[in-house]
Coordinates of C-alpha atoms in Angstrom, one line a residue:
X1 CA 25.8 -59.1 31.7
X2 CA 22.3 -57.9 32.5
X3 CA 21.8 -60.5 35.0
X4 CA 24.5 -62.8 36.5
X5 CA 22.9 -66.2 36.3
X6 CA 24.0 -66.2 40.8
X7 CA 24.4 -63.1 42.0
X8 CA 23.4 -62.1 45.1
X9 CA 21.5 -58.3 46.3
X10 CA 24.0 -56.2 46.0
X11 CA 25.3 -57.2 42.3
X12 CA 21.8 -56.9 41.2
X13 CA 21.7 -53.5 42.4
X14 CA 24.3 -52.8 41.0
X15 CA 23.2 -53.7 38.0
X16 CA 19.8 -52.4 37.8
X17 CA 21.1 -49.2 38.5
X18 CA 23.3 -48.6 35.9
X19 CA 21.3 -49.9 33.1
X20 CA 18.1 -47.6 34.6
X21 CA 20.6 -44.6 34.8
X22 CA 22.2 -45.9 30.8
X23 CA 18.4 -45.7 30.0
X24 CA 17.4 -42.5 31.2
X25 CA 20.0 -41.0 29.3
X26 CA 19.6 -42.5 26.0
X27 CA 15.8 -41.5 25.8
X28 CA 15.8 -38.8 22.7
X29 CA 13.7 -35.7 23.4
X30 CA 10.5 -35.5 21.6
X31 CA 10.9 -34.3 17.7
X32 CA 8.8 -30.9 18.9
X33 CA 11.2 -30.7 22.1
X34 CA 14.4 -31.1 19.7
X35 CA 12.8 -28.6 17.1
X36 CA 12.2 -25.9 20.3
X37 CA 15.6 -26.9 21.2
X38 CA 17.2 -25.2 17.9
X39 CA 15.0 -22.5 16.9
X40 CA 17.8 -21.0 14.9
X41 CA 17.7 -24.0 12.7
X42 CA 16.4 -24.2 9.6
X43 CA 13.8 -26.7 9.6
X44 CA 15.2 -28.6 6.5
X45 CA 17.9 -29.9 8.9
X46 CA 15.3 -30.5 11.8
X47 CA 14.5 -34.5 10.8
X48 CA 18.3 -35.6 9.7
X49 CA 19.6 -33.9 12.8
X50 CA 16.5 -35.7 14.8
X51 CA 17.5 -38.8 13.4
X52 CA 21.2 -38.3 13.6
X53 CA 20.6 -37.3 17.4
X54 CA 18.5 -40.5 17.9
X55 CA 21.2 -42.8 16.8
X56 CA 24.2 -41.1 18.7
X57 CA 22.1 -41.9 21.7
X58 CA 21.3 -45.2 20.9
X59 CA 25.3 -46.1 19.6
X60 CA 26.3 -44.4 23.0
X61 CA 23.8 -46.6 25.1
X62 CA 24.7 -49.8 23.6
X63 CA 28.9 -48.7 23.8
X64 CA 28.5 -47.8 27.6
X65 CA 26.5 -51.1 27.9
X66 CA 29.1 -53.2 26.2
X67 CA 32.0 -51.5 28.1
X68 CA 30.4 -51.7 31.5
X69 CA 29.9 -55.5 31.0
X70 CA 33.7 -55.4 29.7
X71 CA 34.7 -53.6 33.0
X72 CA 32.6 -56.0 35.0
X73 CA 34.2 -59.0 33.6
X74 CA 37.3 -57.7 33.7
X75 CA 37.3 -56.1 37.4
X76 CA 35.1 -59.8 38.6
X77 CA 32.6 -57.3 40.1
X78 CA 30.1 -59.9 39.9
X79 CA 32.3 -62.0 42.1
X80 CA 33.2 -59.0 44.5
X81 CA 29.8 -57.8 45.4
X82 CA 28.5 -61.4 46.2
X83 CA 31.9 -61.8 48.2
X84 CA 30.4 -58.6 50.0
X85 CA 26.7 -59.6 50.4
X86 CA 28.4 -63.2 51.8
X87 CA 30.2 -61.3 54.6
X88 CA 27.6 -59.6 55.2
X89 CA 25.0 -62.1 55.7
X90 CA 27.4 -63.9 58.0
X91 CA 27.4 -60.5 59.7
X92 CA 23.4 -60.7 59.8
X93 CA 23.7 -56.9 57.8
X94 CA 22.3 -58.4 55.1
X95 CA 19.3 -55.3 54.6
X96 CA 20.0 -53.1 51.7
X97 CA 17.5 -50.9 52.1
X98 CA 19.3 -47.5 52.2
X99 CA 16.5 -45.7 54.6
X100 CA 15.6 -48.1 56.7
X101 CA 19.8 -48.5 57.9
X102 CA 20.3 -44.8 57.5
X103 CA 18.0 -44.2 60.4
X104 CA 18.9 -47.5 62.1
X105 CA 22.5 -47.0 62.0
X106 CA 23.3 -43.4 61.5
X107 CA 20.8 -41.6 63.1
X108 CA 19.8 -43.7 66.1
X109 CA 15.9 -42.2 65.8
X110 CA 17.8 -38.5 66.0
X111 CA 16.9 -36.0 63.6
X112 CA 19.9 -34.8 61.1
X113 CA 20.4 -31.3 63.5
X114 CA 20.5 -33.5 66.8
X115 CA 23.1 -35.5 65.3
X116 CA 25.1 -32.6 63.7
X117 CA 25.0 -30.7 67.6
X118 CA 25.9 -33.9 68.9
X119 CA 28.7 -34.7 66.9
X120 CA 29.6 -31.4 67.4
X121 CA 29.5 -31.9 71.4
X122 CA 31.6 -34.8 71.6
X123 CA 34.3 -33.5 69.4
X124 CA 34.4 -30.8 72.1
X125 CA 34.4 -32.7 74.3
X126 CA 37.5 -34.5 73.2
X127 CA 39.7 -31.5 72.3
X128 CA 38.6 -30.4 75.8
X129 CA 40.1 -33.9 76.8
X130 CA 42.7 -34.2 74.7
X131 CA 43.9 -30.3 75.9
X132 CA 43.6 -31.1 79.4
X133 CA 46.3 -34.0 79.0
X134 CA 48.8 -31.3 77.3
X135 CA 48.0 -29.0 80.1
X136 CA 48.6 -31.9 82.7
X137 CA 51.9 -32.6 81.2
X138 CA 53.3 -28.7 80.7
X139 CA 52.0 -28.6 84.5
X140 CA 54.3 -31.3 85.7
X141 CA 57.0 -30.3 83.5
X142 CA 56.6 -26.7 85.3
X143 CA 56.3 -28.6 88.6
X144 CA 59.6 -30.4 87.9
X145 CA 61.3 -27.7 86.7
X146 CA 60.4 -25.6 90.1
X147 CA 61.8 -28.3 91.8
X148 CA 64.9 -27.9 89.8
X149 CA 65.3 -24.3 90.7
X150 CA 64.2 -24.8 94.6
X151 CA 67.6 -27.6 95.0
X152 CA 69.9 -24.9 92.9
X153 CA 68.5 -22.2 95.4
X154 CA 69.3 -24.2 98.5
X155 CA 72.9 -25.1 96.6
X156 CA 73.5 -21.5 96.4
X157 CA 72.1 -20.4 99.5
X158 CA 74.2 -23.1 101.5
X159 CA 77.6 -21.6 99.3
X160 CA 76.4 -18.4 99.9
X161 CA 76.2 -18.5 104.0
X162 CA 79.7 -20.5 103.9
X163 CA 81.4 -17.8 102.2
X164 CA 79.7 -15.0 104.4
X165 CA 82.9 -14.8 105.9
X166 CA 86.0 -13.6 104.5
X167 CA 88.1 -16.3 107.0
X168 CA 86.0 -19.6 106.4
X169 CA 85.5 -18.2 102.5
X170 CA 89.9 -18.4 102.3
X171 CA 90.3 -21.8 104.5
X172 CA 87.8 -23.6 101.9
X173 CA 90.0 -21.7 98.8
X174 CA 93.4 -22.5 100.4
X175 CA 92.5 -25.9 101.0
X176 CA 91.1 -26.7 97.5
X177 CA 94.0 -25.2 96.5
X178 CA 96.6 -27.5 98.1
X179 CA 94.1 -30.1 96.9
X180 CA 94.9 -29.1 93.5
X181 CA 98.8 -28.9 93.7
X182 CA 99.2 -32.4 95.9
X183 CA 97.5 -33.9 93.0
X184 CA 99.4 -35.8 90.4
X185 CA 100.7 -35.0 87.8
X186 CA 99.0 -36.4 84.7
X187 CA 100.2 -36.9 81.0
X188 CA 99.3 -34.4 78.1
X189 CA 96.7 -35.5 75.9
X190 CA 96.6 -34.7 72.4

């Protein structure tokens, strides 16, 4: 799978990079770097361990090779990432140049600090926002609530002045009373 016969940008990419980052790997040091690397060594063991060194490398490039083109098949990535460069040329975000869209799209021509301090700014500015609402809505509640209390006052001011005196306070009591005893009887309830 080193190159899908139609792939499109993005699988090629794709591609490219993992078999440049598989190669950089597998390149064995130098036979003077390996010998610096063990200077405990004796240097009987220097070349077979060289060589034994060279051809894990090379077995592990090959396997990771073999098993990333397994992965590939198996996972259609191929198929995927065209899928994705499709969309996006219908979109007409069809540049993959990393740079060129970081500074398009997330920096706006802003340097990295003025777009940390904005950032910054407007999430301030929307917990400022979103604190003000809570404070409108405890305000109203409070509001209500005062109202509440102001119609209870009035309710117990207006019981109050009709019980101020003792006469007018017994004619309401004696006539809920006889309110309460000319009433019908009702059955128990259990």
């Amino acid at each position: 799978m080193d190159e899908p016969t139609e792939s499109g940008a993005r699988c090629g990419v794709f591609l490219r990079a993992f078999h440049a980052a598989v190669a950089s790997c597998a390149v064995p040091p130098t036979a003077q770097e390996f010998v610096r690397a063990f200077p405990g060594l004796a240097p009987t063991h220097h070349e077979a361990l060289y060589e034994l060194h060279r051809d894990v490398l090379t077995a592990w490039a090959k396997r990771s090779r073999e098993e990333f083109e397994t992965i590939c098949e198996e996972e259609e990535i191929a198929q995927r990432l065209n899928a994705i460069d499709a969309m996006c040329a219908r979109a007409g975000m069809g540049d993959l140049d990393v740079a060129s869209n970081a500074a398009r799209v997330a920096y706006g021509g802003k340097t990295p600090d003025e777009v940390a301090r904005n950032t910054r700014a407007a999430a301030k500015k929307m917990e400022a926002a979103a604190l003000r609402e809570i404070a409108d809505g405890l305000e109203a509640s409070a509001r209500a609530k005062i109202g509440e209390l102001e119609t209870k006052r009035a309710a117990v001011r207006s019981a109050a002045n009709g019980l101020k005196s003792s006469e007018s306070g017994g004619e309401k009591i004696f006539e809920a009373s006889m309110q309460w005893s000319a009433r019908a009887p009702q059955a128990l309830r259990s």
